[in-house]
Amino acid sequence: MIITPQLAGNVARSCHPIGCQQALQAQIDYVRAQGAITTPKRVLILGASSGFGLAARVALAFGGGADTYGVSFERGPSEKGVGSAGWYNNCYFRQAAEAAGLQAANTIGDAFSPKVQEKVIADLKADFGQIDMVIYSLATGRRDIPATGESFRSVLKTTGAPVEGNTINLEAQALEWTSIPTATSEEITHTTKVMGGEGWQEWIEALLAADLLAPGAQTLAFSYLGPELSAPVYRFGTIGVAKEHLHATANHLNEQLQQTVGGIAYPVVAKALVTKASVFIPVMSVYLALLMKQMKANGTHEGCIEQCYRLFATKGAGQQPVLDEDRQLRLDDYELAPSLQAEIAKIYPTINGDNFKALTDFDGYLHDFMALNGFDLAGVDYSAEVDMTEMAALKP
Ligand code: NAD
Ligand code: NA
C-alpha cells in the first residue's frame, strides 16, 4: 500500500514504516559518527520507543555497546491501520542492535500494569541479569491501577490564573487562540498520579525486591523546567506540579538506592523538543518553534539524539553525573542561556497569525513532527508501495 500522512489537529493518524527506519538509522549514524562513549552496559528503558527514551537507547547501544530492554505502549499493523511509529522504531532498533551483536528486547504493554512489570522482571532474570541503569521516560495521559480499579487522567492546565495565548495547529498550519483554564485540585492530583514519580518509584522498588539492580546502579527520569515565558503553562501548570513530584521522587529514590546498592537517582532536565507528547501542550508550541529558530541561528540547536549523546558523553550520566545544587542534571543549559531567552522574550509578543511562519521556525517544527512519523524525509520514496505483509512479519 501507499502510505500518506494523515493529520487530525496535532495527532498523526498514520506513519511510514520505511521512513521510521530511516529516521532511526539517522540517529544511529549520528552516534557512530560522534565516536564511542563509556556507558552502563545493561539498561532498562521505560518509554523506549520514541522521543528521549529512544534517543537514550540509541546513544547507549551504538555509543556504549549497551544491551537494552525497552518497555513501551505501541500498536502493530492490523486491519485498522499501519500501526504506530514507535512500533516500527522498536522493530528496527532490535534488528540494528542485534546486527551489531547487542542484546535488545522489547515488551509492548502498559508500564503501570503489575502484570507487565512481572513479565519484564521474569525476562530480566532469565536473559539479562542485574541492570546497571533504569531510564524513566514515559509520557502519557492515563494511568490505571487494577488493584483498586482507579483510573487517573492527566490534564494540561495551569494552576494559577487562566492563561491565553496562541497554539500551533499542525493540520491547519495556523495559529489558534487558546485559553488554558485553571485546574481543580483533583485535576492536579490526577496529573501527578500519571506524570509524577509514583510509577518510577514502583519500578525501582520492584527491581530492588527482585535483586535486579547491580551494585552502583543509576536511575534517571527525563524532565523539563523551561524559562519564565512558559512558566504559567509549564512550570506552574499541572505538568509542572507533576514534575516537582518526579524530582522529589528522585531524591527519595536516591536515598533508597544509596542504602541498598550504593546507587544514585536523578532527574535529567532536557530541552524543549518536538515529540509526540510535547505538541499537545497548549501555547508551548509557539515558544518551541521560536526557540528552534533562535537556536539554529546561534548554532546550539539539538534534537533528542544530540541531547542524549551529550548526556552520556559530557554530562557523565551512568558514570559520575554532573548535577546542579538541586541534584538535577541540566541538558537545558543552551535553551536557558540568558541572552537567548532575552531575544526570545522580545520577539514572542510580536508573533501573530500572519507572521508566525516568518518569525518562528514553523517549517522546522512541522518537519520534525512529520519525521517523528516517518514522513518528509529525503531519501524515502513515498510513492512506492509499502509491503504490509513484510511489515506484519516484523517483531518488536
Ligand atoms: P514520547 O511520546 O516521544 O515518548 C513516550 C514514551 O512513553 C513512548 O515510548 C511511549 O510508548 C511510552 N509510553 C506511554 N505510555 C506508556 C505506558 N502506559 N506504558 C508503557 N509505555 C508508555 O515523549 P517524550 O517527549 O520523549 O517524553 C518522555 C519524557 O521526556 C517525559 O517525561 C517528558 O516530560 C520528558 N521531556 C520531554 C520534553 C519535550 O520537549 N518533548 C522535554 C523535556 C523532558
Ligand atoms: Na521517550
Short mmCIF file of C-alpha atoms and ligand atoms in Angstrom, two decimals:
data_model
loop_
_atom_site.label_atom_id
_atom_site.label_comp_id
_atom_site.label_asym_id
_atom_site.label_seq_id
_atom_site.Cartn_x
_atom_site.Cartn_y
_atom_site.Cartn_z
CA MET A 1 0.00 0.00 0.00
CA ILE A 2 0.99 3.64 -0.47
CA ILE A 3 1.08 5.46 2.86
CA THR A 4 0.36 9.16 3.10
CA PRO A 5 0.45 11.45 6.16
CA GLN A 6 -2.87 11.93 7.92
CA LEU A 7 -3.07 14.70 10.48
CA ALA A 8 -6.00 15.46 12.76
CA GLY A 9 -5.22 18.63 14.70
CA ASN A 10 -1.90 17.75 16.34
CA VAL A 11 -2.33 13.97 16.13
CA ALA A 12 -0.75 11.82 13.41
CA ARG A 13 -3.14 9.13 12.23
CA SER A 14 -0.63 7.30 10.07
CA CYS A 15 3.07 6.58 9.98
CA HIS A 16 5.51 5.46 7.31
CA PRO A 17 7.48 2.37 8.43
CA ILE A 18 10.31 2.85 5.93
CA GLY A 19 10.58 6.48 6.97
CA CYS A 20 10.69 5.43 10.63
CA GLN A 21 13.51 3.03 9.82
CA GLN A 22 15.41 5.78 8.07
CA ALA A 23 14.90 8.28 10.90
CA LEU A 24 16.17 5.67 13.37
CA GLN A 25 19.16 4.91 11.12
CA ALA A 26 19.98 8.64 11.06
CA GLN A 27 20.14 8.59 14.90
CA ILE A 28 22.38 5.52 14.83
CA ASP A 29 24.64 7.13 12.21
CA TYR A 30 24.87 10.32 14.27
CA VAL A 31 26.04 8.41 17.35
CA ARG A 32 28.54 6.30 15.40
CA ALA A 33 29.98 9.43 13.78
CA GLN A 34 30.49 11.06 17.20
CA GLY A 35 32.51 8.12 18.48
CA ALA A 36 32.40 5.60 21.30
CA ILE A 37 31.43 6.60 24.83
CA THR A 38 31.52 4.86 28.18
CA THR A 39 28.01 3.92 29.28
CA PRO A 40 26.33 1.40 31.56
CA LYS A 41 26.16 -2.00 29.87
CA ARG A 42 22.70 -3.33 30.82
CA VAL A 43 19.90 -0.80 30.69
CA LEU A 44 16.14 -0.93 31.20
CA ILE A 45 14.24 1.86 29.42
CA LEU A 46 10.63 2.59 30.33
CA GLY A 47 9.23 4.56 27.38
CA ALA A 48 11.83 3.27 24.90
CA SER A 49 10.03 3.62 21.59
CA SER A 50 10.22 7.33 20.80
CA GLY A 51 11.47 10.73 21.86
CA PHE A 52 14.03 10.87 24.67
CA GLY A 53 13.72 7.21 25.63
CA LEU A 54 14.53 6.01 22.11
CA ALA A 55 17.38 8.51 21.67
CA ALA A 56 18.89 7.44 25.00
CA ARG A 57 18.61 3.82 23.89
CA VAL A 58 20.40 4.56 20.60
CA ALA A 59 23.17 6.51 22.36
CA LEU A 60 23.64 3.70 24.89
CA ALA A 61 23.64 0.85 22.39
CA PHE A 62 25.53 2.37 19.47
CA GLY A 63 27.74 4.70 21.52
CA GLY A 64 28.47 2.47 24.51
CA GLY A 65 27.66 -1.06 23.34
CA ALA A 66 24.86 -1.44 25.90
CA ASP A 67 22.34 -4.27 25.95
CA THR A 68 18.89 -2.72 26.32
CA TYR A 69 15.46 -3.84 27.40
CA GLY A 70 12.65 -1.50 26.34
CA VAL A 71 9.07 -1.15 27.55
CA SER A 72 6.61 0.91 25.53
CA PHE A 73 2.95 1.23 24.63
CA GLU A 74 2.59 0.90 20.86
CA ARG A 75 0.37 -0.60 18.16
CA GLY A 76 1.40 -3.04 15.44
CA PRO A 77 -0.20 -3.21 11.98
CA SER A 78 -3.75 -4.59 11.77
CA GLU A 79 -6.92 -4.24 9.68
CA LYS A 80 -7.34 -0.90 11.48
CA GLY A 81 -4.14 0.68 10.22
CA VAL A 82 -0.40 0.54 9.74
CA GLY A 83 0.26 0.82 13.48
CA SER A 84 2.27 3.42 15.37
CA ALA A 85 5.70 4.88 14.63
CA GLY A 86 7.00 3.61 17.97
CA TRP A 87 6.14 0.04 16.94
CA TYR A 88 8.43 0.27 13.93
CA ASN A 89 11.09 2.10 15.93
CA ASN A 90 11.15 -0.90 18.29
CA CYS A 91 11.29 -3.46 15.47
CA TYR A 92 14.05 -1.71 13.56
CA PHE A 93 16.00 -0.85 16.69
CA ARG A 94 16.10 -4.51 17.70
CA GLN A 95 17.21 -5.53 14.20
CA ALA A 96 20.00 -2.96 14.12
CA ALA A 97 21.17 -3.72 17.68
CA GLU A 98 21.23 -7.46 17.06
CA ALA A 99 23.10 -6.93 13.80
CA ALA A 100 25.69 -5.06 15.89
CA GLY A 101 25.96 -8.02 18.27
CA LEU A 102 23.94 -6.41 21.07
CA GLN A 103 21.07 -7.79 23.09
CA ALA A 104 17.82 -5.86 22.57
CA ALA A 105 14.45 -6.94 23.92
CA ASN A 106 11.07 -5.22 23.96
CA THR A 107 7.87 -5.61 25.87
CA ILE A 108 4.84 -3.81 24.49
CA GLY A 109 2.34 -3.05 27.20
CA ASP A 110 1.25 -0.68 29.94
CA ALA A 111 4.27 0.06 32.14
CA PHE A 112 1.89 0.88 35.03
CA SER A 113 0.40 -2.61 34.94
CA PRO A 114 1.67 -5.06 37.61
CA LYS A 115 1.32 -7.91 35.07
CA VAL A 116 3.62 -6.15 32.62
CA GLN A 117 6.05 -5.41 35.44
CA GLU A 118 6.07 -9.10 36.45
CA LYS A 119 6.74 -10.19 32.87
CA VAL A 120 9.62 -7.75 32.47
CA ILE A 121 11.15 -8.87 35.76
CA ALA A 122 10.89 -12.54 34.73
CA ASP A 123 12.53 -11.72 31.36
CA LEU A 124 15.33 -9.77 33.02
CA LYS A 125 16.01 -12.63 35.44
CA ALA A 126 16.08 -15.14 32.59
CA ASP A 127 18.02 -13.21 29.95
CA PHE A 128 19.72 -10.09 31.31
CA GLY A 129 20.65 -10.41 34.95
CA GLN A 130 21.24 -7.31 37.07
CA ILE A 131 20.63 -3.92 35.48
CA ASP A 132 23.14 -1.02 35.66
CA MET A 133 20.75 1.75 34.68
CA VAL A 134 17.00 2.37 34.59
CA ILE A 135 15.64 5.20 32.43
CA TYR A 136 12.14 6.51 33.11
CA SER A 137 10.78 8.26 30.01
CA LEU A 138 7.03 7.69 29.97
CA ALA A 139 4.79 10.38 28.51
CA THR A 140 1.14 9.51 28.74
CA GLY A 141 -2.26 10.86 29.62
CA ARG A 142 -3.51 7.91 31.61
CA ARG A 143 -2.68 5.54 34.47
CA ASP A 144 -4.93 2.68 35.55
CA ILE A 145 -4.48 0.92 38.88
CA PRO A 146 -6.01 -2.56 38.50
CA ALA A 147 -5.78 -3.40 42.23
CA THR A 148 -8.14 -0.57 43.19
CA GLY A 149 -9.97 -0.05 39.90
CA GLU A 150 -8.84 3.58 39.90
CA SER A 151 -8.10 5.33 36.62
CA PHE A 152 -6.28 8.65 36.50
CA ARG A 153 -6.17 11.10 33.57
CA SER A 154 -3.66 13.90 33.28
CA VAL A 155 -4.72 17.34 32.09
CA LEU A 156 -2.63 20.19 30.69
CA LYS A 157 -3.94 23.19 32.60
CA THR A 158 -2.49 25.96 34.71
CA THR A 159 -2.55 26.12 38.50
CA GLY A 160 -2.64 29.94 38.52
CA ALA A 161 -4.94 32.41 36.78
CA PRO A 162 -6.22 31.25 33.37
CA VAL A 163 -3.70 31.81 30.55
CA GLU A 164 -4.43 32.84 26.98
CA GLY A 165 -2.13 32.51 24.02
CA ASN A 166 -1.50 31.15 20.56
CA THR A 167 -1.01 27.48 19.82
CA ILE A 168 0.12 25.95 16.53
CA ASN A 169 -2.45 23.73 14.84
CA LEU A 170 -0.34 21.45 12.66
CA GLU A 171 -3.20 20.21 10.49
CA ALA A 172 -4.41 23.73 9.67
CA GLN A 173 -0.84 25.15 9.66
CA ALA A 174 -2.28 28.09 11.53
CA LEU A 175 -2.23 29.70 14.94
CA GLU A 176 -5.20 29.18 17.17
CA TRP A 177 -6.05 31.45 20.08
CA THR A 178 -6.38 29.16 23.09
CA SER A 179 -7.26 29.72 26.68
CA ILE A 180 -5.91 27.43 29.35
CA PRO A 181 -8.19 27.16 32.35
CA THR A 182 -7.19 26.76 35.97
CA ALA A 183 -7.07 23.14 37.09
CA THR A 184 -9.11 21.89 40.02
CA SER A 185 -7.19 20.32 42.89
CA GLU A 186 -8.45 16.92 41.75
CA GLU A 187 -7.05 17.52 38.26
CA ILE A 188 -3.68 18.46 39.76
CA THR A 189 -3.67 15.28 41.86
CA HIS A 190 -4.61 13.13 38.88
CA THR A 191 -1.95 14.66 36.63
CA THR A 192 0.62 13.99 39.35
CA LYS A 193 -0.55 10.38 39.62
CA VAL A 194 0.08 9.96 35.89
CA MET A 195 3.18 12.09 35.20
CA GLY A 196 4.73 12.33 38.68
CA GLY A 197 7.19 9.88 40.23
CA GLU A 198 4.94 7.10 41.58
CA GLY A 199 5.36 4.85 38.55
CA TRP A 200 9.13 5.34 38.68
CA GLN A 201 9.20 4.50 42.38
CA GLU A 202 7.15 1.33 41.85
CA TRP A 203 9.59 0.10 39.21
CA ILE A 204 12.70 0.76 41.29
CA GLU A 205 11.15 -0.92 44.33
CA ALA A 206 10.12 -3.96 42.27
CA LEU A 207 13.60 -4.24 40.74
CA LEU A 208 15.23 -3.92 44.18
CA ALA A 209 12.91 -6.57 45.61
CA ALA A 210 13.85 -8.90 42.74
CA ASP A 211 17.57 -8.21 43.35
CA LEU A 212 17.84 -6.97 39.78
CA LEU A 213 19.78 -3.76 40.41
CA ALA A 214 23.56 -4.09 40.11
CA PRO A 215 25.92 -2.51 42.64
CA GLY A 216 26.11 1.24 41.91
CA ALA A 217 23.01 1.13 39.68
CA GLN A 218 21.78 4.50 38.43
CA THR A 219 18.30 5.65 37.52
CA LEU A 220 17.28 8.81 35.73
CA ALA A 221 13.97 10.31 34.65
CA PHE A 222 13.53 12.90 31.91
CA SER A 223 12.03 16.19 32.99
CA TYR A 224 11.56 19.78 31.88
CA LEU A 225 11.54 23.16 33.62
CA GLY A 226 11.67 25.83 30.90
CA PRO A 227 12.00 29.62 31.02
CA GLU A 228 9.84 32.31 32.68
CA LEU A 229 7.99 32.75 29.39
CA SER A 230 6.37 29.31 29.52
CA ALA A 231 6.12 29.11 33.31
CA PRO A 232 2.35 29.85 33.51
CA VAL A 233 1.74 26.89 31.21
CA TYR A 234 4.57 24.57 32.15
CA ARG A 235 6.28 25.11 35.48
CA PHE A 236 3.13 26.45 37.14
CA GLY A 237 0.95 24.18 35.08
CA THR A 238 -0.39 20.79 36.15
CA ILE A 239 2.52 19.14 34.32
CA GLY A 240 4.98 21.28 36.30
CA VAL A 241 3.43 20.12 39.59
CA ALA A 242 3.78 16.52 38.40
CA LYS A 243 7.45 17.18 37.51
CA GLU A 244 8.02 18.61 41.00
CA HIS A 245 6.75 15.31 42.36
CA LEU A 246 9.07 13.46 39.98
CA HIS A 247 12.04 15.50 41.27
CA ALA A 248 11.07 14.80 44.90
CA THR A 249 10.84 11.11 43.99
CA ALA A 250 14.39 11.30 42.59
CA ASN A 251 15.67 12.43 46.00
CA HIS A 252 13.75 9.71 47.77
CA LEU A 253 14.95 7.02 45.35
CA ASN A 254 18.48 8.34 45.67
CA GLU A 255 18.49 7.66 49.41
CA GLN A 256 16.91 4.26 48.88
CA LEU A 257 19.48 3.29 46.24
CA GLN A 258 22.39 4.60 48.30
CA GLN A 259 21.34 2.45 51.22
CA THR A 260 20.71 -0.70 49.19
CA VAL A 261 23.02 -1.00 46.17
CA GLY A 262 25.16 2.12 46.53
CA GLY A 263 23.30 3.59 43.58
CA ILE A 264 22.06 7.01 42.56
CA ALA A 265 18.85 8.59 41.18
CA TYR A 266 18.42 11.96 39.48
CA PRO A 267 16.18 13.87 37.09
CA VAL A 268 17.55 14.95 33.71
CA VAL A 269 16.17 18.35 32.78
CA ALA A 270 16.11 18.27 28.98
CA LYS A 271 15.40 21.00 26.44
CA ALA A 272 12.03 21.55 24.76
CA LEU A 273 11.69 19.44 21.62
CA VAL A 274 9.05 18.30 19.17
CA THR A 275 7.84 14.86 20.23
CA LYS A 276 4.56 13.00 20.01
CA ALA A 277 3.83 14.18 23.56
CA SER A 278 5.01 17.80 23.55
CA VAL A 279 2.83 19.05 20.68
CA PHE A 280 -0.16 18.61 22.98
CA ILE A 281 0.97 21.23 25.47
CA PRO A 282 -1.05 24.36 24.66
CA VAL A 283 0.90 27.56 23.94
CA MET A 284 4.28 25.77 24.27
CA SER A 285 4.32 25.17 20.52
CA VAL A 286 4.84 28.82 19.54
CA TYR A 287 7.62 29.17 22.10
CA LEU A 288 9.20 25.95 20.81
CA ALA A 289 9.04 26.99 17.14
CA LEU A 290 10.65 30.33 18.08
CA LEU A 291 13.26 28.58 20.22
CA MET A 292 14.16 26.36 17.27
CA LYS A 293 14.67 29.39 15.02
CA GLN A 294 16.91 31.16 17.54
CA MET A 295 18.93 28.08 18.46
CA LYS A 296 19.52 27.17 14.82
CA ALA A 297 20.64 30.77 14.23
CA ASN A 298 23.15 30.72 17.11
CA GLY A 299 24.35 27.19 16.40
CA THR A 300 23.10 25.50 19.58
CA HIS A 301 20.09 23.62 18.19
CA GLU A 302 19.82 19.99 19.26
CA GLY A 303 17.33 17.18 18.72
CA CYS A 304 16.70 14.23 21.03
CA ILE A 305 19.72 12.31 19.78
CA GLU A 306 22.15 15.22 20.21
CA GLN A 307 20.77 15.77 23.72
CA CYS A 308 21.08 12.11 24.66
CA TYR A 309 24.56 11.70 23.24
CA ARG A 310 25.68 14.77 25.22
CA LEU A 311 24.01 13.29 28.31
CA PHE A 312 26.39 10.32 28.29
CA ALA A 313 29.40 11.87 26.51
CA THR A 314 29.86 15.06 28.53
CA LYS A 315 27.36 15.12 31.42
CA GLY A 316 28.57 11.88 32.97
CA ALA A 317 25.22 10.08 33.06
CA GLY A 318 25.75 6.49 34.11
CA GLN A 319 29.25 7.30 35.44
CA GLN A 320 29.76 10.44 37.53
CA PRO A 321 26.72 12.56 36.64
CA VAL A 322 27.26 16.31 36.71
CA LEU A 323 24.39 17.59 38.91
CA ASP A 324 23.42 21.12 39.94
CA GLU A 325 22.83 22.24 43.55
CA ASP A 326 19.32 20.72 43.40
CA ARG A 327 20.71 17.36 42.24
CA GLN A 328 19.39 17.83 38.70
CA LEU A 329 21.36 17.02 35.55
CA ARG A 330 20.90 20.01 33.23
CA LEU A 331 20.60 19.42 29.50
CA ASP A 332 18.63 22.66 29.17
CA ASP A 333 21.75 24.81 29.58
CA TYR A 334 21.76 26.03 25.95
CA GLU A 335 17.98 26.63 25.95
CA LEU A 336 18.11 28.74 29.10
CA ALA A 337 21.14 30.85 28.10
CA PRO A 338 20.10 34.35 29.32
CA SER A 339 20.99 36.16 26.07
CA LEU A 340 18.93 33.65 24.05
CA GLN A 341 15.94 33.91 26.38
CA ALA A 342 16.14 37.73 26.30
CA GLU A 343 15.96 37.62 22.50
CA ILE A 344 13.02 35.19 22.61
CA ALA A 345 11.16 37.30 25.19
CA LYS A 346 11.46 40.29 22.84
CA ILE A 347 10.15 38.51 19.73
CA TYR A 348 7.49 36.28 21.32
CA PRO A 349 4.87 39.02 21.99
CA THR A 350 5.08 40.22 18.37
CA ILE A 351 4.11 36.83 16.90
CA ASN A 352 0.67 36.61 15.31
CA GLY A 353 -1.24 34.51 12.80
CA ASP A 354 0.17 36.46 9.85
CA ASN A 355 3.86 36.50 10.72
CA PHE A 356 4.45 33.28 12.69
CA LYS A 357 5.82 31.34 9.73
CA ALA A 358 8.49 34.01 9.25
CA LEU A 359 9.30 34.79 12.88
CA THR A 360 9.49 31.17 14.07
CA ASP A 361 10.96 28.01 12.58
CA PHE A 362 7.49 26.77 11.72
CA ASP A 363 8.84 24.76 8.77
CA GLY A 364 11.36 23.03 11.01
CA TYR A 365 8.72 22.38 13.65
CA LEU A 366 6.37 20.84 11.08
CA HIS A 367 9.21 18.82 9.55
CA ASP A 368 10.24 17.43 12.94
CA PHE A 369 6.66 16.39 13.65
CA MET A 370 6.28 14.70 10.26
CA ALA A 371 9.67 12.99 10.69
CA LEU A 372 8.55 11.50 14.03
CA ASN A 373 6.06 9.55 11.97
CA GLY A 374 8.44 8.71 9.15
CA PHE A 375 7.32 11.44 6.74
CA ASP A 376 9.04 14.36 4.99
CA LEU A 377 12.40 12.56 4.91
CA ALA A 378 14.78 12.98 2.00
CA GLY A 379 15.66 9.62 0.50
CA VAL A 380 12.35 7.88 1.18
CA ASP A 381 10.26 7.18 -1.92
CA TYR A 382 6.77 7.96 -0.66
CA SER A 383 5.20 6.96 -3.99
CA ALA A 384 6.46 3.38 -3.54
CA GLU A 385 4.24 0.61 -2.20
CA VAL A 386 4.97 -0.48 1.38
CA ASP A 387 4.67 -4.27 1.60
CA MET A 388 2.33 -4.70 4.58
CA THR A 389 2.86 -8.48 4.68
CA GLU A 390 6.52 -7.78 5.27
CA MET A 391 5.63 -5.13 7.87
CA ALA A 392 3.30 -7.53 9.69
CA ALA A 393 6.16 -10.03 10.00
CA LEU A 394 8.37 -7.54 11.86
CA LYS A 395 8.82 -8.29 15.58
CA PRO A 396 9.45 -5.65 18.24
P1 NAD B 1 7.26 10.39 23.60
O1 NAD B 1 5.80 10.43 23.39
O2 NAD B 1 8.15 10.50 22.41
O3 NAD B 1 7.67 9.04 24.36
C1 NAD B 1 6.85 8.49 25.34
C2 NAD B 1 7.17 7.04 25.53
O4 NAD B 1 6.36 6.51 26.58
C3 NAD B 1 6.89 6.17 24.30
O5 NAD B 1 7.90 5.19 24.20
C4 NAD B 1 5.56 5.50 24.66
O6 NAD B 1 5.35 4.26 24.02
C5 NAD B 1 5.76 5.32 26.14
N1 NAD B 1 4.52 5.13 26.89
C6 NAD B 1 3.47 5.97 27.02
N2 NAD B 1 2.54 5.44 27.84
C7 NAD B 1 3.02 4.23 28.24
C8 NAD B 1 2.53 3.21 29.09
N3 NAD B 1 1.36 3.30 29.71
N4 NAD B 1 3.29 2.10 29.26
C9 NAD B 1 4.47 1.96 28.62
N5 NAD B 1 4.99 2.92 27.82
C10 NAD B 1 4.27 4.03 27.64
O7 NAD B 1 7.58 11.52 24.67
P2 NAD B 1 8.90 12.28 25.14
O8 NAD B 1 8.74 13.70 24.78
O9 NAD B 1 10.12 11.53 24.77
O10 NAD B 1 8.69 12.22 26.72
C11 NAD B 1 9.44 11.39 27.57
C12 NAD B 1 9.79 12.16 28.83
O11 NAD B 1 10.63 13.26 28.49
C13 NAD B 1 8.57 12.74 29.55
O12 NAD B 1 8.73 12.61 30.93
C14 NAD B 1 8.64 14.20 29.16
O13 NAD B 1 8.02 15.04 30.11
C15 NAD B 1 10.13 14.42 29.13
N6 NAD B 1 10.58 15.63 28.42
C16 NAD B 1 10.07 15.97 27.21
C17 NAD B 1 10.48 17.15 26.60
C18 NAD B 1 9.93 17.57 25.27
O14 NAD B 1 10.04 18.75 24.93
N7 NAD B 1 9.40 16.68 24.48
C19 NAD B 1 11.42 17.96 27.22
C20 NAD B 1 11.95 17.56 28.42
C21 NAD B 1 11.51 16.39 29.03
NA NA B 2 10.53 8.63 25.41
#
